[in-house]
mmCIF file of C-alpha atoms in Angstrom:
data_model
loop_
_atom_site.group_PDB
_atom_site.id
_atom_site.type_symbol
_atom_site.label_atom_id
_atom_site.label_comp_id
_atom_site.label_asym_id
_atom_site.label_seq_id
_atom_site.Cartn_x
_atom_site.Cartn_y
_atom_site.Cartn_z
ATOM 1 C CA MET A 1 1.846 31.192 -18.088
ATOM 2 C CA ASN A 2 5.507 31.229 -18.812
ATOM 3 C CA ASN A 3 6.803 29.631 -15.521
ATOM 4 C CA LYS A 4 5.159 26.206 -16.484
ATOM 5 C CA ASN A 5 7.944 23.293 -16.624
ATOM 6 C CA PRO A 6 8.024 21.438 -20.106
ATOM 7 C CA LYS A 7 8.604 18.238 -17.874
ATOM 8 C CA VAL A 8 5.337 18.522 -15.993
ATOM 9 C CA ASP A 9 3.700 19.450 -19.313
ATOM 10 C CA ALA A 10 4.725 16.059 -20.597
ATOM 11 C CA ILE A 11 3.436 14.208 -17.713
ATOM 12 C CA LEU A 12 0.105 15.945 -17.575
ATOM 13 C CA SER A 13 -0.449 15.368 -21.179
ATOM 14 C CA LYS A 14 -0.484 11.557 -20.658
ATOM 15 C CA ALA A 15 -2.853 11.877 -17.855
ATOM 16 C CA LYS A 16 -5.708 9.466 -18.274
ATOM 17 C CA LYS A 17 -7.670 10.747 -15.515
ATOM 18 C CA TRP A 18 -8.047 14.153 -13.548
ATOM 19 C CA ARG A 19 -6.159 16.040 -16.312
ATOM 20 C CA GLU A 20 -8.443 19.277 -16.285
ATOM 21 C CA GLU A 21 -8.393 19.230 -12.460
ATOM 22 C CA PHE A 22 -4.718 19.055 -12.352
ATOM 23 C CA GLU A 23 -4.278 22.022 -14.481
ATOM 24 C CA LYS A 24 -6.639 24.005 -12.411
ATOM 25 C CA LEU A 25 -4.540 23.220 -9.449
ATOM 26 C CA ARG A 26 -1.396 23.895 -11.073
ATOM 27 C CA THR A 27 -2.670 27.261 -12.128
ATOM 28 C CA ILE A 28 -3.584 28.160 -8.613
ATOM 29 C CA ILE A 29 -0.128 27.105 -7.227
ATOM 30 C CA LEU A 30 1.843 28.953 -9.841
ATOM 31 C CA GLU A 31 -0.333 32.031 -9.244
ATOM 32 C CA CYS A 32 1.288 31.974 -5.655
ATOM 33 C CA GLY A 33 4.758 32.378 -7.115
ATOM 34 C CA LEU A 34 6.188 28.911 -6.677
ATOM 35 C CA THR A 35 8.714 27.238 -8.919
ATOM 36 C CA GLU A 36 7.278 24.083 -10.951
ATOM 37 C CA GLU A 37 9.465 21.037 -10.939
ATOM 38 C CA LEU A 38 8.942 17.182 -11.519
ATOM 39 C CA LYS A 39 9.940 15.309 -8.459
ATOM 40 C CA TRP A 40 9.013 11.671 -7.826
ATOM 41 C CA TYR A 41 7.155 11.694 -11.135
ATOM 42 C CA GLN A 42 4.742 14.226 -9.711
ATOM 43 C CA PRO A 43 4.334 17.995 -10.316
ATOM 44 C CA CYS A 44 6.043 19.496 -7.263
ATOM 45 C CA TYR A 45 6.081 23.109 -6.286
ATOM 46 C CA THR A 46 8.936 24.814 -4.410
ATOM 47 C CA PHE A 47 10.100 27.884 -2.786
ATOM 48 C CA GLN A 48 13.814 28.560 -2.690
ATOM 49 C CA ASP A 49 14.539 25.131 -3.570
ATOM 50 C CA ARG A 50 12.369 24.024 -0.552
ATOM 51 C CA ASN A 51 9.477 21.506 -1.539
ATOM 52 C CA ILE A 52 6.077 23.208 -0.676
ATOM 53 C CA VAL A 53 3.323 21.186 -2.407
ATOM 54 C CA LEU A 54 2.989 18.455 -4.890
ATOM 55 C CA ILE A 55 -0.059 17.360 -7.025
ATOM 56 C CA HIS A 56 -1.022 13.544 -7.158
ATOM 57 C CA GLY A 57 -3.828 11.502 -8.359
ATOM 58 C CA PHE A 58 -5.444 8.337 -7.212
ATOM 59 C CA LYS A 59 -8.090 6.178 -8.548
ATOM 60 C CA GLU A 60 -10.998 7.628 -6.171
ATOM 61 C CA TYR A 61 -9.679 11.117 -5.696
ATOM 62 C CA PHE A 62 -6.640 13.598 -6.390
ATOM 63 C CA ALA A 63 -4.874 15.714 -3.991
ATOM 64 C CA LEU A 64 -2.758 18.523 -3.326
ATOM 65 C CA LEU A 65 0.120 17.231 -0.910
ATOM 66 C CA PHE A 66 1.571 19.903 1.662
ATOM 67 C CA ILE A 67 5.133 18.538 2.460
ATOM 68 C CA LYS A 68 4.911 19.845 5.921
ATOM 69 C CA GLY A 69 1.177 20.074 6.247
ATOM 70 C CA VAL A 70 1.293 18.892 9.860
ATOM 71 C CA LEU A 71 2.674 22.316 10.662
ATOM 72 C CA LEU A 72 -0.405 24.377 9.115
ATOM 73 C CA LYS A 73 -3.017 25.825 11.316
ATOM 74 C CA ASP A 74 -5.883 24.198 8.988
ATOM 75 C CA PRO A 75 -8.727 26.452 10.137
ATOM 76 C CA HIS A 76 -11.071 24.810 7.571
ATOM 77 C CA LYS A 77 -10.239 21.121 8.645
ATOM 78 C CA LEU A 78 -9.342 20.276 5.134
ATOM 79 C CA LEU A 79 -5.948 18.624 5.865
ATOM 80 C CA ILE A 80 -5.841 14.593 5.890
ATOM 81 C CA GLN A 81 -3.078 12.478 7.068
ATOM 82 C CA GLN A 82 -2.862 9.760 4.291
ATOM 83 C CA THR A 83 -2.039 7.013 6.559
ATOM 84 C CA GLU A 84 -1.128 6.675 10.262
ATOM 85 C CA ASN A 85 2.587 6.577 9.562
ATOM 86 C CA VAL A 86 2.604 9.661 7.366
ATOM 87 C CA GLN A 87 4.405 12.064 9.793
ATOM 88 C CA ALA A 88 4.850 15.590 8.035
ATOM 89 C CA GLY A 89 2.616 15.589 4.857
ATOM 90 C CA ARG A 90 -1.051 16.384 4.678
ATOM 91 C CA GLN A 91 -3.445 16.093 1.746
ATOM 92 C CA ILE A 92 -6.412 18.113 0.559
ATOM 93 C CA ARG A 93 -8.435 15.683 -1.415
ATOM 94 C CA PHE A 94 -10.745 16.434 -4.297
ATOM 95 C CA THR A 95 -13.105 14.477 -6.598
ATOM 96 C CA SER A 96 -14.264 17.251 -9.055
ATOM 97 C CA LEU A 97 -13.185 20.470 -10.622
ATOM 98 C CA ARG A 98 -16.017 22.534 -8.966
ATOM 99 C CA GLU A 99 -14.318 21.661 -5.432
ATOM 100 C CA ILE A 100 -11.324 23.296 -6.571
ATOM 101 C CA VAL A 101 -13.093 26.416 -7.948
ATOM 102 C CA LYS A 102 -14.942 26.679 -4.727
ATOM 103 C CA LEU A 103 -12.007 26.400 -2.565
ATOM 104 C CA GLU A 104 -9.419 28.509 -4.547
ATOM 105 C CA PRO A 105 -9.075 31.486 -2.114
ATOM 106 C CA VAL A 106 -8.712 28.973 0.644
ATOM 107 C CA LEU A 107 -6.113 26.905 -1.279
ATOM 108 C CA LYS A 108 -3.888 29.981 -1.778
ATOM 109 C CA ALA A 109 -4.087 30.897 1.998
ATOM 110 C CA TYR A 110 -2.811 27.533 2.755
ATOM 111 C CA ILE A 111 -0.036 27.478 0.171
ATOM 112 C CA ARG A 112 1.144 30.875 1.356
ATOM 113 C CA GLU A 113 0.918 29.650 5.008
ATOM 114 C CA ALA A 114 3.097 26.750 3.911
ATOM 115 C CA VAL A 115 5.554 29.144 2.212
ATOM 116 C CA GLU A 116 5.861 31.104 5.591
ATOM 117 C CA VAL A 117 6.684 27.764 7.411
ATOM 118 C CA GLU A 118 9.649 27.495 5.175
ATOM 119 C CA LYS A 119 10.643 31.226 5.488
ATOM 120 C CA ASN A 120 10.721 30.706 9.284
ATOM 121 C CA GLY A 121 12.494 27.509 9.024
ATOM 122 C CA LEU A 122 10.153 25.439 10.883
ATOM 123 C CA GLU A 123 10.846 21.830 10.822
ATOM 124 C CA VAL A 124 8.497 18.736 11.843
ATOM 125 C CA LYS A 125 9.852 16.639 14.688
ATOM 126 C CA MET A 126 10.245 13.214 12.968
ATOM 127 C CA LYS A 127 10.052 10.047 14.752
ATOM 128 C CA LYS A 128 13.566 8.214 15.044
ATOM 129 C CA THR A 129 13.945 4.970 12.946
ATOM 130 C CA THR A 130 14.531 3.253 16.419
ATOM 131 C CA GLU A 131 11.121 4.285 17.388
ATOM 132 C CA PHE A 132 9.226 2.251 14.525
ATOM 133 C CA LYS A 133 8.038 -0.909 15.279
ATOM 134 C CA VAL A 134 9.986 -4.132 13.871
ATOM 135 C CA PRO A 135 7.735 -6.916 13.056
ATOM 136 C CA GLU A 136 8.608 -9.929 14.944
ATOM 137 C CA GLU A 137 9.076 -11.803 11.612
ATOM 138 C CA PHE A 138 11.785 -9.411 10.486
ATOM 139 C CA LYS A 139 13.437 -9.408 14.022
ATOM 140 C CA ASN A 140 13.743 -13.283 13.457
ATOM 141 C CA LYS A 141 15.066 -12.794 10.271
ATOM 142 C CA LEU A 142 17.758 -10.400 11.147
ATOM 143 C CA ALA A 143 18.558 -12.442 14.150
ATOM 144 C CA ARG A 144 19.306 -15.519 12.002
ATOM 145 C CA ASP A 145 21.001 -13.839 9.291
ATOM 146 C CA PRO A 146 23.942 -11.794 10.098
ATOM 147 C CA ALA A 147 24.562 -10.566 6.513
ATOM 148 C CA LEU A 148 20.953 -9.278 6.367
ATOM 149 C CA ASN A 149 21.278 -7.630 9.636
ATOM 150 C CA THR A 150 24.389 -5.712 8.610
ATOM 151 C CA ALA A 151 22.976 -4.786 5.354
ATOM 152 C CA PHE A 152 19.696 -3.503 6.865
ATOM 153 C CA HIS A 153 21.504 -1.390 9.555
ATOM 154 C CA ALA A 154 23.795 -0.010 6.549
ATOM 155 C CA LEU A 155 20.835 1.541 4.718
ATOM 156 C CA THR A 156 19.954 5.095 5.254
ATOM 157 C CA PRO A 157 17.219 5.772 8.100
ATOM 158 C CA GLY A 158 14.971 6.733 5.458
ATOM 159 C CA ARG A 159 15.205 3.354 3.552
ATOM 160 C CA GLN A 160 15.067 1.460 6.824
ATOM 161 C CA ARG A 161 11.661 3.163 7.685
ATOM 162 C CA GLY A 162 10.468 2.327 4.514
ATOM 163 C CA TYR A 163 10.929 -1.337 4.758
ATOM 164 C CA LEU A 164 9.743 -1.233 8.261
ATOM 165 C CA LEU A 165 6.369 0.549 7.247
ATOM 166 C CA TYR A 166 6.172 -2.073 4.324
ATOM 167 C CA PHE A 167 6.699 -5.133 6.410
ATOM 168 C CA SER A 168 4.213 -4.006 9.410
ATOM 169 C CA ALA A 169 1.410 -3.080 6.983
ATOM 170 C CA PRO A 170 -0.368 -6.473 6.617
ATOM 171 C CA LYS A 171 -2.364 -8.071 9.251
ATOM 172 C CA GLN A 172 -1.426 -11.554 8.584
ATOM 173 C CA SER A 173 1.871 -12.999 9.551
ATOM 174 C CA LYS A 174 2.093 -14.984 6.346
ATOM 175 C CA THR A 175 1.782 -11.678 4.198
ATOM 176 C CA ARG A 176 4.559 -10.124 6.298
ATOM 177 C CA GLU A 177 6.751 -13.104 5.900
ATOM 178 C CA ALA A 178 6.280 -13.084 1.946
ATOM 179 C CA ARG A 179 7.111 -9.244 1.728
ATOM 180 C CA ILE A 180 10.220 -9.955 3.792
ATOM 181 C CA GLU A 181 11.521 -12.740 1.611
ATOM 182 C CA LYS A 182 10.833 -10.686 -1.419
ATOM 183 C CA CYS A 183 12.788 -7.718 -0.307
ATOM 184 C CA MET A 184 15.714 -9.698 1.293
ATOM 185 C CA PRO A 185 17.747 -9.568 -2.130
ATOM 186 C CA GLN A 186 16.990 -5.786 -2.463
ATOM 187 C CA ILE A 187 18.256 -5.221 1.156
ATOM 188 C CA LEU A 188 21.341 -7.359 0.715
ATOM 189 C CA LYS A 189 22.387 -5.272 -2.159
ATOM 190 C CA GLY A 190 21.964 -2.121 -0.161
ATOM 191 C CA LYS A 191 18.950 -0.837 -1.982
ATOM 192 C CA GLY A 192 15.750 0.945 -0.631
ATOM 193 C CA LEU A 193 12.342 -0.228 -1.354
ATOM 194 C CA MET A 194 11.704 1.914 -4.242
ATOM 195 C CA ASP A 195 15.147 1.987 -5.897
ATOM 196 C CA ASP A 196 14.697 -0.242 -8.607
ATOM 197 C CA TYR A 197 11.160 1.232 -9.588
ATOM 198 C CA ILE A 198 12.965 4.589 -9.516
ATOM 199 C CA SER A 199 15.597 3.305 -11.907
ATOM 200 C CA LYS A 200 13.373 1.878 -14.330
ATOM 201 C CA LYS A 201 11.340 5.220 -14.649
ATOM 202 C CA LYS A 202 14.644 7.079 -15.525
#
């Protein structure tokens, strides 16, 4: 298939797990006429430069992630919200090649619907940054440190949300405090949670 992207070939050739399964998903997606790219170090598939789906693997499963999955009808009840804080994306999860083969016609139908969502210009109504919970520990830090407060509010809304979700996740206050302390230098530099990680990968 001549519309495979060499950058994705390189990534998949290094996959230690799910390689055969990734290749099958890849074939199914490309048969739907999408363009293959590499984004966030994952195979990502686009329609007219708009992200539709991406493939990613985890220890226990691998998944097809629909970027605007929340807008799909999901008649087969396959779509999963990865965490309660994920607003738009939805996964279809797999643990074997057999599952992909069995669902191939359904997967193609979901992908085509996702393309129609883009063609129709549908958008997910996202929560504003101000609607996200700010942990008390971080509120206190912002109140006591004007430089941190200024730096945090100068970040893009997406970077702010990333930090708030990361700080809010632990159940114990001690862990939340530790995360905040660790991230303060990054915030003061005007960087997002993943900026250093991404720059190291380049």
